[in-house]
Amino acid sequence: QVQLQESGPGLVKPSETLSLTCTVSGDSISSNYWMWIRQPPGKGLEWIGYIYHTGSTNYNPSLKSRVTISVDTSKNQFSLNVSSVTAADTAVYYCARDAGYGAFDIWGQGTVVTVSS
Amino acid sequence: QSVLTQPPSASGTPGQRVTISCSGSSSNIGSNTVNWYQQLPGTAPKLLIYSNNQRPSGVPDRFSGSKSGTSASLAISGLQSEDEADYYCAAWDDSLNGPLYVFGTGTKVTIL
């Protein structure tokens, strides 16, 4: 059974860097594409970007200047960094697996990140 | 930033059929397959329909998807109380900056 679990600080100060990790169990990270998605309170879903096990990435242009996604194949994990955060980055952050053609079939439970001083 | 447009709400009584539309453009729905997600209150989204009209294992056949041109739709027949949720369409968009995954604006389904 494939499972994803997000982890990281729930509170980040403005202008600092948000860092989250997604741990994959039941599947090798050396297959499929791996996603980050977020959802601000009371709003819709926003795709942040993806990574492949080779390190190849693609980001949402609206966040590209502040986002970095990396992978650690030895730990079966991938990570998200968002720099220079503001209150607008407050959201539930999800990691997910792309089973192909943009079908995100496995999602983590999500982690709440609040940007506040 | 959503480029896929959905009605904000839809409703029906138990047993009825509800249809949700998703309008896009030639660079997304017109060029790529459409997926649908169901998000129950307080939970992560769940893949409901993939590749326009395919159901993952475990999804009831009450849910069906279709696509025509630059639009897609999700139909829920035999509406049940547990179907009360938010529904999102999604697709890859062949933007000039590279592949961009776009979600719809979301539709809240209410059971009357």
Coordinates of C-alpha atoms in Angstrom, one line a residue:
Chain A
Q1 CA 0.0 0.0 0.0
V2 CA 1.5 3.3 -1.1
Q3 CA 1.5 6.1 1.4
L4 CA 2.8 9.6 1.4
Q5 CA 3.5 11.6 4.5
E6 CA 4.3 15.4 4.7
S7 CA 6.4 16.7 7.5
G8 CA 7.8 20.1 8.5
P9 CA 7.2 23.2 10.6
G10 CA 3.6 24.3 10.9
L11 CA 4.6 27.9 11.5
V12 CA 7.0 30.0 9.4
K13 CA 7.9 33.7 9.9
P14 CA 7.4 36.2 7.0
S15 CA 10.4 36.5 4.7
E16 CA 11.8 33.1 5.9
T17 CA 11.9 29.8 4.0
L18 CA 9.2 27.2 4.2
S19 CA 10.6 23.7 4.1
L20 CA 8.6 20.5 3.8
T21 CA 9.5 16.8 3.2
C22 CA 7.3 14.1 1.7
T23 CA 8.2 10.5 2.7
V24 CA 7.2 7.8 0.3
S25 CA 6.4 4.3 1.6
G26 CA 5.3 1.3 -0.4
D27 CA 6.7 2.5 -3.7
S28 CA 10.1 3.5 -5.0
I29 CA 10.6 7.2 -5.6
S30 CA 12.6 6.1 -8.6
S31 CA 9.4 5.8 -10.6
N32 CA 6.6 8.2 -11.5
Y33 CA 6.6 11.9 -11.0
W34 CA 6.1 13.5 -7.6
M35 CA 4.1 16.6 -7.0
W36 CA 3.5 19.4 -4.5
I37 CA 0.1 21.0 -4.4
R38 CA -1.3 23.6 -1.9
Q39 CA -4.7 24.9 -0.8
P40 CA -5.1 28.2 0.9
P41 CA -7.8 28.3 3.6
G42 CA -11.2 28.2 2.0
K43 CA -9.8 28.3 -1.5
G44 CA -9.1 25.9 -4.4
L45 CA -6.1 23.8 -5.3
E46 CA -2.9 25.2 -6.7
W47 CA -0.2 23.0 -8.3
I48 CA 3.3 24.0 -7.2
G49 CA 5.6 21.7 -9.2
Y50 CA 7.0 18.3 -9.7
I51 CA 10.2 16.3 -9.6
Y52 CA 11.4 13.1 -11.2
H53 CA 13.9 10.8 -9.5
T54 CA 16.6 12.1 -11.9
G55 CA 16.2 15.5 -10.4
S56 CA 14.3 16.9 -13.3
T57 CA 11.8 19.6 -12.1
N58 CA 9.1 21.8 -13.4
Y59 CA 7.4 24.6 -11.4
N60 CA 4.3 26.8 -11.6
P61 CA 5.5 30.0 -13.2
S62 CA 3.7 32.0 -10.6
L63 CA 6.0 30.5 -7.9
K64 CA 9.0 29.6 -9.9
S65 CA 11.3 32.3 -8.6
R66 CA 10.8 31.2 -5.0
V67 CA 10.3 27.4 -5.2
T68 CA 12.8 24.6 -5.2
I69 CA 11.9 20.9 -5.2
S70 CA 14.6 18.3 -4.5
V71 CA 14.7 14.5 -4.2
D72 CA 16.7 12.1 -1.9
T73 CA 16.5 8.7 -3.5
S74 CA 18.4 7.1 -0.6
K75 CA 15.7 8.1 1.8
N76 CA 12.8 7.7 -0.6
Q77 CA 11.8 11.4 0.1
F78 CA 11.3 14.6 -1.9
S79 CA 11.3 18.1 -0.5
L80 CA 9.8 21.5 -1.1
N81 CA 11.4 24.9 -0.3
V82 CA 9.5 28.2 -0.7
S83 CA 11.6 31.2 0.0
S84 CA 10.6 34.7 1.1
V85 CA 7.2 33.6 2.3
T86 CA 4.3 36.0 3.0
A87 CA 0.9 35.4 4.5
A88 CA -0.3 34.5 1.0
D89 CA 1.7 31.3 1.4
T90 CA -0.4 30.1 4.3
A91 CA -2.0 26.9 3.1
V92 CA -2.4 23.2 3.5
Y93 CA 0.5 21.6 1.5
Y94 CA 0.0 18.2 -0.1
C95 CA 2.4 15.9 -1.8
A96 CA 1.1 13.5 -4.4
R97 CA 2.1 10.8 -6.9
D98 CA 1.4 11.2 -10.6
A99 CA 0.4 7.8 -11.9
G100 CA 0.6 9.1 -15.4
Y101 CA -1.1 11.8 -17.6
G102 CA -1.6 14.0 -14.6
A103 CA -3.7 11.5 -12.6
F104 CA -2.6 12.1 -9.0
D105 CA -3.6 8.8 -7.5
I106 CA -2.0 8.9 -4.1
W107 CA -2.0 12.0 -1.8
G108 CA -0.5 12.7 1.5
Q109 CA -2.9 13.8 4.3
G110 CA -1.7 17.4 4.0
T111 CA 0.2 19.6 6.4
V112 CA -1.0 23.0 7.5
V113 CA 1.6 25.8 7.2
T114 CA 0.9 29.2 8.6
V115 CA 3.0 32.2 7.8
S116 CA 2.9 34.6 10.8
S117 CA 5.3 36.5 13.0
Chain B
Q1 CA -5.0 31.7 -11.5
S2 CA -7.4 28.8 -12.4
V3 CA -7.8 28.6 -16.1
L4 CA -10.4 25.9 -15.9
T5 CA -13.8 27.2 -15.0
Q6 CA -16.4 25.3 -13.0
P7 CA -19.8 26.4 -11.5
P8 CA -19.3 27.3 -7.9
S9 CA -22.1 25.1 -6.7
A10 CA -24.4 22.3 -7.6
S11 CA -27.1 20.5 -5.7
G12 CA -29.6 17.7 -5.8
T13 CA -31.8 15.4 -3.8
P14 CA -30.8 11.8 -3.0
G15 CA -31.2 9.7 -6.1
Q16 CA -31.0 12.5 -8.6
R17 CA -28.3 13.1 -11.2
V18 CA -26.0 16.1 -11.0
T19 CA -23.6 17.3 -13.8
I20 CA -20.6 19.5 -13.3
S21 CA -19.0 21.3 -16.2
C22 CA -15.4 22.3 -16.7
S23 CA -14.5 24.8 -19.4
G24 CA -10.9 25.2 -20.6
S25 CA -9.0 26.0 -23.8
S26 CA -7.1 24.5 -26.6
S27 CA -3.9 24.4 -24.6
N28 CA -5.3 22.4 -21.7
I29 CA -8.5 20.4 -22.1
G30 CA -8.3 20.7 -25.9
S31 CA -4.8 19.0 -25.9
N32 CA -4.7 16.8 -22.9
T33 CA -6.8 14.4 -20.8
V34 CA -8.9 15.6 -18.0
N35 CA -8.9 14.3 -14.4
W36 CA -11.5 14.8 -11.6
Y37 CA -10.9 14.9 -7.9
Q38 CA -13.3 14.7 -5.0
Q39 CA -12.4 16.5 -1.8
L40 CA -14.5 15.6 1.3
P41 CA -14.5 18.2 4.1
G42 CA -11.2 18.3 5.9
T43 CA -9.6 15.6 3.8
A44 CA -7.1 15.4 1.0
P45 CA -8.4 15.2 -2.6
K46 CA -9.1 11.8 -4.0
L47 CA -8.7 10.9 -7.7
L48 CA -12.2 10.2 -9.0
I49 CA -11.9 10.1 -12.8
Y50 CA -8.7 10.0 -14.9
S51 CA -8.0 10.1 -18.7
N52 CA -11.4 11.8 -19.3
N53 CA -13.6 8.9 -18.4
Q54 CA -11.7 6.2 -16.5
R55 CA -12.6 5.3 -12.9
P56 CA -9.8 4.1 -10.5
S57 CA -10.5 0.9 -8.7
G58 CA -13.0 1.4 -5.9
V59 CA -14.8 4.4 -7.4
P60 CA -18.5 3.6 -7.9
D61 CA -19.9 3.6 -11.4
R62 CA -22.3 6.3 -10.4
F63 CA -19.5 8.7 -11.3
S64 CA -18.7 9.2 -15.0
G65 CA -16.7 11.7 -17.0
S66 CA -16.7 12.9 -20.5
K67 CA -14.8 15.4 -22.7
S68 CA -15.7 17.3 -25.8
G69 CA -13.4 19.8 -27.4
T70 CA -12.3 22.3 -24.8
S71 CA -14.8 21.2 -22.2
A72 CA -15.4 18.3 -19.9
S73 CA -18.1 17.2 -17.5
L74 CA -18.5 15.0 -14.4
A75 CA -21.9 13.3 -13.8
I76 CA -23.0 11.9 -10.5
S77 CA -26.0 9.6 -10.8
G78 CA -28.0 8.2 -8.0
L79 CA -26.8 11.0 -5.7
Q80 CA -26.0 9.9 -2.1
S81 CA -25.4 11.9 1.0
E82 CA -21.7 10.9 1.1
D83 CA -21.3 12.6 -2.3
E84 CA -21.5 16.0 -0.6
A85 CA -18.0 17.4 -1.3
D86 CA -15.9 19.7 -3.5
Y87 CA -15.1 18.5 -7.0
Y88 CA -12.2 19.7 -9.1
C89 CA -11.3 19.1 -12.7
A90 CA -7.7 19.3 -13.7
A91 CA -5.4 18.9 -16.7
W92 CA -2.0 19.6 -18.0
D93 CA -1.6 22.9 -19.9
D94 CA 0.9 23.2 -22.7
S95 CA 2.0 26.7 -21.7
L96 CA 5.0 28.5 -23.3
N97 CA 6.9 28.1 -20.0
G98 CA 6.6 24.4 -20.0
P99 CA 4.0 21.9 -18.7
L100 CA 1.7 23.6 -16.2
Y101 CA -0.9 21.5 -14.2
V102 CA -4.1 23.5 -13.8
F103 CA -7.0 22.8 -11.5
G104 CA -10.6 24.0 -12.0
T105 CA -12.1 26.6 -9.7
G106 CA -14.0 23.9 -7.9
T107 CA -17.7 23.0 -7.5
K108 CA -19.3 22.4 -4.1
V109 CA -22.0 19.7 -4.3
T110 CA -24.8 19.9 -1.7
I111 CA -27.3 17.2 -1.1
L112 CA -30.7 18.7 -0.4

